[in-house]
Amino acid sequence: MRNSLFALPILTLLMGCEAYTTSPIERAVAAPKMRDYGCTSCHVIPGVAGAAAAVSPPLNRMGNRTTIAGVTSNTPENLMLWIQHPQQIHPRSAMPEMHVTSDDARTIALYLETLH
């Protein structure tokens, strides 16, 4: 009984950490940028309020994926390039060019890479 009482709070804590492991500051910086560029209109993005759309693939566990859109390796550089110019990487992708700046792409990519 004592072990069960001890395990429940730890399990609850671990479950809460599974969706994302970013700091509140990282989320606070990246989330408004993703809303401004319309990412939340198409994707489920853990940790970003209002990002619950089912138009495009969910971005949960983005940090664990080996490829981006199934066409290029999931590296920080490729993720930034994908965020900025998805049509250059995969012209048949439904993801439009959103004119994301380099700095904003870096901020968004850093956040997405922490989603495990």
PDB file of C-alpha atoms in Angstrom:
ATOM      1  CA  MET A   1       0.000   0.000   0.000  1.00  0.00           C
ATOM      2  CA  ARG A   2       2.819   2.377   0.887  1.00  0.00           C
ATOM      3  CA  ASN A   3       4.497   1.721  -2.485  1.00  0.00           C
ATOM      4  CA  SER A   4       1.258   2.534  -4.330  1.00  0.00           C
ATOM      5  CA  LEU A   5       0.909   5.835  -2.512  1.00  0.00           C
ATOM      6  CA  PHE A   6       4.493   6.719  -3.397  1.00  0.00           C
ATOM      7  CA  ALA A   7       4.254   5.596  -7.045  1.00  0.00           C
ATOM      8  CA  LEU A   8       1.097   7.491  -7.956  1.00  0.00           C
ATOM      9  CA  PRO A   9       2.548  11.027  -7.643  1.00  0.00           C
ATOM     10  CA  ILE A  10       5.701   9.974  -9.521  1.00  0.00           C
ATOM     11  CA  LEU A  11       3.671   8.368 -12.315  1.00  0.00           C
ATOM     12  CA  THR A  12       1.495  11.455 -12.581  1.00  0.00           C
ATOM     13  CA  LEU A  13       4.597  13.646 -12.779  1.00  0.00           C
ATOM     14  CA  LEU A  14       6.155  11.466 -15.483  1.00  0.00           C
ATOM     15  CA  MET A  15       2.957  11.443 -17.540  1.00  0.00           C
ATOM     16  CA  GLY A  16       2.865  15.231 -17.405  1.00  0.00           C
ATOM     17  CA  CYS A  17       6.438  15.426 -18.718  1.00  0.00           C
ATOM     18  CA  GLU A  18       5.844  13.106 -21.641  1.00  0.00           C
ATOM     19  CA  ALA A  19       4.088  15.557 -23.942  1.00  0.00           C
ATOM     20  CA  TYR A  20       6.814  18.200 -23.970  1.00  0.00           C
ATOM     21  CA  THR A  21       9.974  18.979 -22.103  1.00  0.00           C
ATOM     22  CA  THR A  22      10.419  22.647 -22.859  1.00  0.00           C
ATOM     23  CA  SER A  23      10.733  25.352 -20.306  1.00  0.00           C
ATOM     24  CA  PRO A  24       7.903  27.824 -19.787  1.00  0.00           C
ATOM     25  CA  ILE A  25      10.147  30.494 -21.323  1.00  0.00           C
ATOM     26  CA  GLU A  26      10.681  28.478 -24.526  1.00  0.00           C
ATOM     27  CA  ARG A  27       6.939  27.887 -24.850  1.00  0.00           C
ATOM     28  CA  ALA A  28       6.201  31.535 -24.075  1.00  0.00           C
ATOM     29  CA  VAL A  29       8.456  32.676 -26.931  1.00  0.00           C
ATOM     30  CA  ALA A  30       7.565  30.045 -29.542  1.00  0.00           C
ATOM     31  CA  ALA A  31       3.811  29.755 -28.991  1.00  0.00           C
ATOM     32  CA  PRO A  32       2.848  33.280 -30.118  1.00  0.00           C
ATOM     33  CA  LYS A  33       5.023  32.926 -33.208  1.00  0.00           C
ATOM     34  CA  MET A  34       3.292  29.657 -34.148  1.00  0.00           C
ATOM     35  CA  ARG A  35      -0.088  31.321 -33.677  1.00  0.00           C
ATOM     36  CA  ASP A  36       0.994  34.377 -35.726  1.00  0.00           C
ATOM     37  CA  TYR A  37       2.127  32.202 -38.654  1.00  0.00           C
ATOM     38  CA  GLY A  38      -1.015  30.094 -38.551  1.00  0.00           C
ATOM     39  CA  CYS A  39       0.621  26.837 -37.443  1.00  0.00           C
ATOM     40  CA  THR A  40      -2.128  26.382 -34.878  1.00  0.00           C
ATOM     41  CA  SER A  41      -4.778  26.500 -37.608  1.00  0.00           C
ATOM     42  CA  CYS A  42      -3.612  23.170 -39.016  1.00  0.00           C
ATOM     43  CA  HIS A  43      -1.597  21.287 -36.390  1.00  0.00           C
ATOM     44  CA  VAL A  44      -1.980  19.876 -32.919  1.00  0.00           C
ATOM     45  CA  ILE A  45       1.027  21.295 -31.075  1.00  0.00           C
ATOM     46  CA  PRO A  46       1.526  20.119 -27.496  1.00  0.00           C
ATOM     47  CA  GLY A  47       2.017  22.989 -25.081  1.00  0.00           C
ATOM     48  CA  VAL A  48       0.519  25.616 -27.391  1.00  0.00           C
ATOM     49  CA  ALA A  49      -2.929  26.805 -26.381  1.00  0.00           C
ATOM     50  CA  GLY A  50      -5.482  26.539 -29.156  1.00  0.00           C
ATOM     51  CA  ALA A  51      -3.335  24.274 -31.344  1.00  0.00           C
ATOM     52  CA  ALA A  52      -5.817  21.443 -31.696  1.00  0.00           C
ATOM     53  CA  ALA A  53      -6.644  21.416 -35.415  1.00  0.00           C
ATOM     54  CA  ALA A  54      -6.687  18.156 -37.332  1.00  0.00           C
ATOM     55  CA  VAL A  55      -5.996  19.519 -40.817  1.00  0.00           C
ATOM     56  CA  SER A  56      -2.336  18.468 -40.923  1.00  0.00           C
ATOM     57  CA  PRO A  57      -0.246  15.952 -38.965  1.00  0.00           C
ATOM     58  CA  PRO A  58       0.111  16.584 -35.235  1.00  0.00           C
ATOM     59  CA  LEU A  59       3.527  17.868 -34.205  1.00  0.00           C
ATOM     60  CA  ASN A  60       3.758  15.844 -31.030  1.00  0.00           C
ATOM     61  CA  ARG A  61       6.971  13.842 -30.687  1.00  0.00           C
ATOM     62  CA  MET A  62       8.566  15.966 -33.418  1.00  0.00           C
ATOM     63  CA  GLY A  63      11.906  15.584 -31.640  1.00  0.00           C
ATOM     64  CA  ASN A  64      11.731  11.800 -32.049  1.00  0.00           C
ATOM     65  CA  ARG A  65      10.957  11.712 -35.757  1.00  0.00           C
ATOM     66  CA  THR A  66      13.630  10.644 -38.208  1.00  0.00           C
ATOM     67  CA  THR A  67      12.164  12.518 -41.178  1.00  0.00           C
ATOM     68  CA  ILE A  68      10.236  15.694 -41.867  1.00  0.00           C
ATOM     69  CA  ALA A  69       7.150  15.080 -44.011  1.00  0.00           C
ATOM     70  CA  GLY A  70       8.730  11.782 -44.992  1.00  0.00           C
ATOM     71  CA  VAL A  71      11.076  13.483 -47.436  1.00  0.00           C
ATOM     72  CA  THR A  72      14.100  14.839 -45.569  1.00  0.00           C
ATOM     73  CA  SER A  73      16.088  13.975 -42.452  1.00  0.00           C
ATOM     74  CA  ASN A  74      14.901  15.559 -39.249  1.00  0.00           C
ATOM     75  CA  THR A  75      17.885  17.751 -38.404  1.00  0.00           C
ATOM     76  CA  PRO A  76      17.700  21.221 -36.846  1.00  0.00           C
ATOM     77  CA  GLU A  77      18.819  22.809 -40.121  1.00  0.00           C
ATOM     78  CA  ASN A  78      16.297  20.875 -42.211  1.00  0.00           C
ATOM     79  CA  LEU A  79      13.493  21.635 -39.776  1.00  0.00           C
ATOM     80  CA  MET A  80      14.256  25.353 -39.974  1.00  0.00           C
ATOM     81  CA  LEU A  81      14.348  25.142 -43.781  1.00  0.00           C
ATOM     82  CA  TRP A  82      11.073  23.194 -43.823  1.00  0.00           C
ATOM     83  CA  ILE A  83       9.366  25.784 -41.617  1.00  0.00           C
ATOM     84  CA  GLN A  84      10.548  28.567 -43.910  1.00  0.00           C
ATOM     85  CA  HIS A  85      10.216  26.929 -47.331  1.00  0.00           C
ATOM     86  CA  PRO A  86       8.216  23.704 -47.332  1.00  0.00           C
ATOM     87  CA  GLN A  87       7.388  24.055 -51.019  1.00  0.00           C
ATOM     88  CA  GLN A  88      11.084  24.108 -51.940  1.00  0.00           C
ATOM     89  CA  ILE A  89      11.628  20.804 -50.128  1.00  0.00           C
ATOM     90  CA  HIS A  90       8.392  19.090 -51.137  1.00  0.00           C
ATOM     91  CA  PRO A  91       6.424  20.949 -53.825  1.00  0.00           C
ATOM     92  CA  ARG A  92       3.428  18.623 -53.445  1.00  0.00           C
ATOM     93  CA  SER A  93       3.133  19.311 -49.720  1.00  0.00           C
ATOM     94  CA  ALA A  94      -0.052  20.930 -48.500  1.00  0.00           C
ATOM     95  CA  MET A  95       1.990  23.149 -46.193  1.00  0.00           C
ATOM     96  CA  PRO A  96       2.102  26.635 -47.691  1.00  0.00           C
ATOM     97  CA  GLU A  97       4.936  29.131 -47.631  1.00  0.00           C
ATOM     98  CA  MET A  98       4.174  31.287 -44.591  1.00  0.00           C
ATOM     99  CA  HIS A  99       7.067  33.749 -45.004  1.00  0.00           C
ATOM    100  CA  VAL A 100       8.598  32.765 -41.676  1.00  0.00           C
ATOM    101  CA  THR A 101      11.761  34.727 -40.864  1.00  0.00           C
ATOM    102  CA  SER A 102      15.014  32.894 -40.103  1.00  0.00           C
ATOM    103  CA  ASP A 103      14.916  33.957 -36.454  1.00  0.00           C
ATOM    104  CA  ASP A 104      11.322  32.829 -36.038  1.00  0.00           C
ATOM    105  CA  ALA A 105      12.011  29.530 -37.830  1.00  0.00           C
ATOM    106  CA  ARG A 106      14.880  28.914 -35.418  1.00  0.00           C
ATOM    107  CA  THR A 107      12.668  29.663 -32.405  1.00  0.00           C
ATOM    108  CA  ILE A 108       9.878  27.410 -33.668  1.00  0.00           C
ATOM    109  CA  ALA A 109      12.295  24.610 -34.630  1.00  0.00           C
ATOM    110  CA  LEU A 110      13.983  24.718 -31.218  1.00  0.00           C
ATOM    111  CA  TYR A 111      10.600  24.311 -29.587  1.00  0.00           C
ATOM    112  CA  LEU A 112       9.447  21.503 -31.884  1.00  0.00           C
ATOM    113  CA  GLU A 113      12.695  19.600 -31.362  1.00  0.00           C
ATOM    114  CA  THR A 114      11.945  19.401 -27.649  1.00  0.00           C
ATOM    115  CA  LEU A 115       8.650  17.591 -28.209  1.00  0.00           C
ATOM    116  CA  HIS A 116       9.333  13.964 -27.280  1.00  0.00           C
TER     117      HIS A 116
END
